[in-house]
Short mmCIF file of C-alpha atoms and ligand atoms in Angstrom, two decimals:
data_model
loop_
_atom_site.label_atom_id
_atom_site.label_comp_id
_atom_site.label_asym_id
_atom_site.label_seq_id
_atom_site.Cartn_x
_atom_site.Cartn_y
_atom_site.Cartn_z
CA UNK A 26 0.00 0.00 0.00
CA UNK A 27 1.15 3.57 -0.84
CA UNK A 28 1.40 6.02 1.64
CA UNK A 29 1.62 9.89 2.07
CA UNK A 30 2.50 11.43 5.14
CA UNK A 31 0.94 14.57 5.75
CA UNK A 32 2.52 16.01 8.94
CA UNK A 33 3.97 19.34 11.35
CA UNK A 34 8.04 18.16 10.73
CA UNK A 35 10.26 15.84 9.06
CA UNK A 36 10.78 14.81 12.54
CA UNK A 37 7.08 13.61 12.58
CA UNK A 38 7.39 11.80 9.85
CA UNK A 39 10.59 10.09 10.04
CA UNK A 40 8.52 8.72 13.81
CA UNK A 41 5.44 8.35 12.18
CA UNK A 42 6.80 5.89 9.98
CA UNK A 43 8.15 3.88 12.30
CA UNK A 44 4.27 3.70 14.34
CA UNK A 45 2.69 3.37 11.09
CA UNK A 46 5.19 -0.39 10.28
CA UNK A 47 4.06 -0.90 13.95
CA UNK A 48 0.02 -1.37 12.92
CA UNK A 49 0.95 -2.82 9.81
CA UNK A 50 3.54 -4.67 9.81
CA UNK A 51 3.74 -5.37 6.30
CA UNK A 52 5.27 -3.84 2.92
CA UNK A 53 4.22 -0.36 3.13
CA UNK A 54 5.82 1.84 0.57
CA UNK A 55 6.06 5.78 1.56
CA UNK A 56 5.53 8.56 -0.84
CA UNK A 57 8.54 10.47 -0.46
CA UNK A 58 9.23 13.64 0.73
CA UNK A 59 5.90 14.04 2.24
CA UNK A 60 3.84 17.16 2.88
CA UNK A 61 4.44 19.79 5.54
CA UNK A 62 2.23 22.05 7.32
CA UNK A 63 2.99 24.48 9.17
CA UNK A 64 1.02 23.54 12.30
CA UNK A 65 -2.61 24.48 12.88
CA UNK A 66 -4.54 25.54 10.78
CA UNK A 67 -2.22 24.71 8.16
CA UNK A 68 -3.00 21.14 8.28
CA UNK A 69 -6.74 21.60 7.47
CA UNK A 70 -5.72 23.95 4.70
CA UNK A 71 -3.56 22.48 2.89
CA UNK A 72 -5.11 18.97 2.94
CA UNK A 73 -7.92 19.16 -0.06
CA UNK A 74 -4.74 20.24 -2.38
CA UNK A 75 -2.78 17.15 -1.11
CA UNK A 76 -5.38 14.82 -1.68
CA UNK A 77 -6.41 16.29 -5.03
CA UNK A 78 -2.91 15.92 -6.12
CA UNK A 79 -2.02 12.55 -4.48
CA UNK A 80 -5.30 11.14 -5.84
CA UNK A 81 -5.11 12.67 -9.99
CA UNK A 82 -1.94 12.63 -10.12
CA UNK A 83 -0.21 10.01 -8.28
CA UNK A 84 -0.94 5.92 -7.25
CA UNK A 85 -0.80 6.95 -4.06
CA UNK A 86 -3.32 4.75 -1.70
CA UNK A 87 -3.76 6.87 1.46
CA UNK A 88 -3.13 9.85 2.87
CA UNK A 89 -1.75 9.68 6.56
CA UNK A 90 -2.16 13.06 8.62
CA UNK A 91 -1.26 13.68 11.66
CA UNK A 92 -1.58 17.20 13.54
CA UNK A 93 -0.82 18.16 17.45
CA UNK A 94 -4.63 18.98 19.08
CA UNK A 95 -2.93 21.76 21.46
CA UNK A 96 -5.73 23.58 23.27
CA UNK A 97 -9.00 22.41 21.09
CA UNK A 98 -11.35 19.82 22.35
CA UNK A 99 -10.20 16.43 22.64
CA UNK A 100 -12.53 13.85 20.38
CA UNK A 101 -14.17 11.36 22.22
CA UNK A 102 -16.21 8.20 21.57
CA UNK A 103 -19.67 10.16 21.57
CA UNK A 104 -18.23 12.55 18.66
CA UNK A 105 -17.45 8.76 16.24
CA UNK A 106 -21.96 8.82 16.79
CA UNK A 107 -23.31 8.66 13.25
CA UNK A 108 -23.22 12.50 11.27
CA UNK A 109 -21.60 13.84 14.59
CA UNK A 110 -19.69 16.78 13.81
CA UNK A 111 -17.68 18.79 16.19
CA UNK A 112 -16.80 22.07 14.71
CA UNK A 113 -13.78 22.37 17.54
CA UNK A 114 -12.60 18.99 17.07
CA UNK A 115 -9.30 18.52 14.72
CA UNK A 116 -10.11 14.99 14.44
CA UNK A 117 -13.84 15.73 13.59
CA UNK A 118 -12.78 18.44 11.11
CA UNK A 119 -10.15 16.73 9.33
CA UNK A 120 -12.07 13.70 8.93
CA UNK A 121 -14.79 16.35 7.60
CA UNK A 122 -12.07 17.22 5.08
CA UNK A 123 -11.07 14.38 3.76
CA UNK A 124 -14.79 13.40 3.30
CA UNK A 125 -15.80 16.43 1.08
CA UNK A 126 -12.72 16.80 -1.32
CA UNK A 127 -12.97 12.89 -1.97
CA UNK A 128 -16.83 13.28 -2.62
CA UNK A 129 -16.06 15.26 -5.76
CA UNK A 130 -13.79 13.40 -7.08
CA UNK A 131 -14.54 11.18 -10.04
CA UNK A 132 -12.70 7.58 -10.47
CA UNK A 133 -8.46 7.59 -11.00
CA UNK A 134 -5.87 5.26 -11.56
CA UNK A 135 -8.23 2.22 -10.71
CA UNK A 136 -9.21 3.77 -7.14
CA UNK A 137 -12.60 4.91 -6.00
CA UNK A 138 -11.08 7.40 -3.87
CA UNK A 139 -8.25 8.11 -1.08
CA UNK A 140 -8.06 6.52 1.69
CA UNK A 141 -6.91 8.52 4.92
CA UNK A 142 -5.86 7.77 8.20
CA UNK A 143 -6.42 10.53 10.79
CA UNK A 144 -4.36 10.63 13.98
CA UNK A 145 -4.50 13.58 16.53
CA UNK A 146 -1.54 13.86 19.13
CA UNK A 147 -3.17 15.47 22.07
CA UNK A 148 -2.19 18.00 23.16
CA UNK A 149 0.94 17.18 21.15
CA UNK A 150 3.40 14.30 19.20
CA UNK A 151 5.62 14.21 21.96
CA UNK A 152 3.00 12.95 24.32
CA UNK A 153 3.37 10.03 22.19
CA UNK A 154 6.97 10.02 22.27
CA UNK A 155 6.72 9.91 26.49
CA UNK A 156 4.42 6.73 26.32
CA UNK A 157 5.47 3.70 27.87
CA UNK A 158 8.10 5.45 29.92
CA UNK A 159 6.45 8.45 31.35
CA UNK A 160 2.90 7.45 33.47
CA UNK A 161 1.70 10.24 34.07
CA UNK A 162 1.16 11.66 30.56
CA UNK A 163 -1.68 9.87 28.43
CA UNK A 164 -4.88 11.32 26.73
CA UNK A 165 -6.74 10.82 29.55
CA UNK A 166 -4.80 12.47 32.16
CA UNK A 167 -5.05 16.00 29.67
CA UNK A 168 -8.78 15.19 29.00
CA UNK A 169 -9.55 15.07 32.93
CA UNK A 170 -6.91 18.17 33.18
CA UNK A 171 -9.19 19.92 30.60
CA UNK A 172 -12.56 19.17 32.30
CA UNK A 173 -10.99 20.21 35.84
CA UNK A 174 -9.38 23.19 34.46
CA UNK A 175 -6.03 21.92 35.66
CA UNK A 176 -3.87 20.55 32.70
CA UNK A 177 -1.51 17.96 34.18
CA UNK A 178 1.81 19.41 32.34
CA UNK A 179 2.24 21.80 29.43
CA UNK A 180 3.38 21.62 25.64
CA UNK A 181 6.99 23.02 26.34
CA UNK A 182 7.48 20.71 29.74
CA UNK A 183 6.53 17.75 26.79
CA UNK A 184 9.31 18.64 25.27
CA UNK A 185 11.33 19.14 27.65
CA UNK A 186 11.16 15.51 28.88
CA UNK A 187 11.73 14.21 25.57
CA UNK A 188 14.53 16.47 24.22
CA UNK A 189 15.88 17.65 27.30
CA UNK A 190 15.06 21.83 25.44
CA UNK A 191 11.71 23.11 24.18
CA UNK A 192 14.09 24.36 21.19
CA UNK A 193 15.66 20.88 19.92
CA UNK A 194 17.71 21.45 16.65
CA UNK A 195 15.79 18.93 13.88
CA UNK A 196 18.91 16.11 14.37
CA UNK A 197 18.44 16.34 17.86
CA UNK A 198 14.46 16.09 17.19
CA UNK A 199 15.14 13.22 14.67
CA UNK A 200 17.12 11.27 16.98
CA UNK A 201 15.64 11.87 20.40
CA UNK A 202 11.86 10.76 18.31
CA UNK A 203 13.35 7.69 17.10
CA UNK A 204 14.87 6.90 20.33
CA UNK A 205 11.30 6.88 21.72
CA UNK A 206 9.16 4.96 19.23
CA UNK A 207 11.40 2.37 19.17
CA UNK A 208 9.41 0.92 22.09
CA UNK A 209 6.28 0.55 19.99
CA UNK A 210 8.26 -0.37 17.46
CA UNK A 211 7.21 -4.42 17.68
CA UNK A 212 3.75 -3.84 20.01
CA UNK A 213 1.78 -0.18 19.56
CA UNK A 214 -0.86 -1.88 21.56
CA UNK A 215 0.13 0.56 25.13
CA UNK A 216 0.24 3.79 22.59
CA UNK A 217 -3.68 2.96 20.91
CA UNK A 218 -4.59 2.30 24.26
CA UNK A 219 -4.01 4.98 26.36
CA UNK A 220 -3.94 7.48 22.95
CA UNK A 221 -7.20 7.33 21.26
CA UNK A 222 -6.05 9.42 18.96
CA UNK A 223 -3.18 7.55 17.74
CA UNK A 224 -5.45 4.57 18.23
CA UNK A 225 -8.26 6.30 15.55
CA UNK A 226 -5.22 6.42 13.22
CA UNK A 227 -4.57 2.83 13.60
CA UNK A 228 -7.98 2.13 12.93
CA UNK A 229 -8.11 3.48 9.79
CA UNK A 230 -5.08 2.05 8.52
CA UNK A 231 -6.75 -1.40 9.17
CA UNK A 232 -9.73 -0.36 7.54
CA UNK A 233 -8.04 0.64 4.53
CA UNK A 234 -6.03 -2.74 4.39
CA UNK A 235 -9.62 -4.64 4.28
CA UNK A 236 -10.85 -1.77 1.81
CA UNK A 237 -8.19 -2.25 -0.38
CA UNK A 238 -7.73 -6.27 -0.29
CA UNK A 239 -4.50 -5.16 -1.89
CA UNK A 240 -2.41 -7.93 -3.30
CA UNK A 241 0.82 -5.55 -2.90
CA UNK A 242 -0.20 -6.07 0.95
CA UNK A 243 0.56 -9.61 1.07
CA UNK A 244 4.29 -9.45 0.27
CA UNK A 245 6.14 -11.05 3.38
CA UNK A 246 7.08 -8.45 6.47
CA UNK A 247 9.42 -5.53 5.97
CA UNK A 248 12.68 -6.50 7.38
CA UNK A 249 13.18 -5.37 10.78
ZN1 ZN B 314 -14.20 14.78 17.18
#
């Protein structure tokens, strides 16, 4: 299956690839480079000229986006409630998206559409990064921060843990991200469960194997 990465850094990316292989652990093939934005509301922005372009112009199977959720409201099971929409929800809006550029967009290159997988980081990618060896950061602990008015640590103390600056050069991002993953590397299953948000991403990218009962996808495991 081919893939296009639609994230904040290369740093993102170069991690994001490494979760992705985690879910599916089979021959993925990345678009590369893959798309930048910078940050929200980039993201939103610039996705309906990604996917236009992936889909006309490319072979590209799915698009794979990934944005930080910052401050904006965390989505939750009741907002995955048929034609639920919430309007300050990245997930929701991104999904929202995807769904009305791909609506317009007649047959191409043997594909009905493009497939996406949606992950939101909340409140940001290196809360990801601090999973599995920090216990006090998980979605849940900023949700319950968020309802209580208390948030349990900030952005810049995130990356703090992880890079030991809130100003990492991009090697020192690169490596210190890769350092980190490499724990989910063979089993994601602690990051989808206590990140809902990376576990919606995972989700999709399962859906899409079944969706696309791709023959590519049944070449033996990428080499680890
Ligand atoms: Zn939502």
């Amino acid at each position: 299956m081919k893939v296009a990465v639609l994230s904040e850094s290369p740093a993102d990316e170069i991690a994001l690839r490494v979760l992705v292989a985690a879910v599916l652990p089979r021959a993925l093939e990345f678009v590369a480079p893959g798309f930048r934005a910078r940050g929200w509301p980039h993201v939103a922005q610039v996705m309906p000229a990604v996917i236009r372009h992936l889909y006309l112009n490319t072979d590209t199977d799915l698009l794979l986006v990934v944005a930080d959720s910052d401050d904006s409201v965390v989505h939750t099971a009741r907002h995955e409630a048929p034609e639920y929409f919430h309007p300050r929800c990245r997930m929701c809006q991104l999904r929202a998206v995807h769904r009305q550029t791909t609506k317009r967009l007649p047959p191409a290159h043997g594909r009905e559409r493009l497939l996406r997988a949606v992950g939101i980081a909340v409140p940001a990618i290196e809360a990801w990064y601090l999973c599995g060896r920090d216990d006090s950061v998980s979605e849940e602990a900023w949700l319950s921060g968020q309802r209580d008015g208390r948030l349990p640590y900030t952005r810049s103390e995130l990356k703090f843990r992880v890079y030991g600056t809130d100003r990492p050069s991009l090697p020192h991002e690169i490596n210190c991200a890769l350092h980190e993953v490499a724990r989910h590397r063979h089993d994601p299953r602690r990051l989808t469960n206590d990140f809902p948000g990376f576990a919606a991403l995972a989700a999709d990218l399962l859906a899409a194997v079944k969706v696309g009962g791709d023959d590519r996808l049944k070449a033996p495991p990428a080499s680890r």
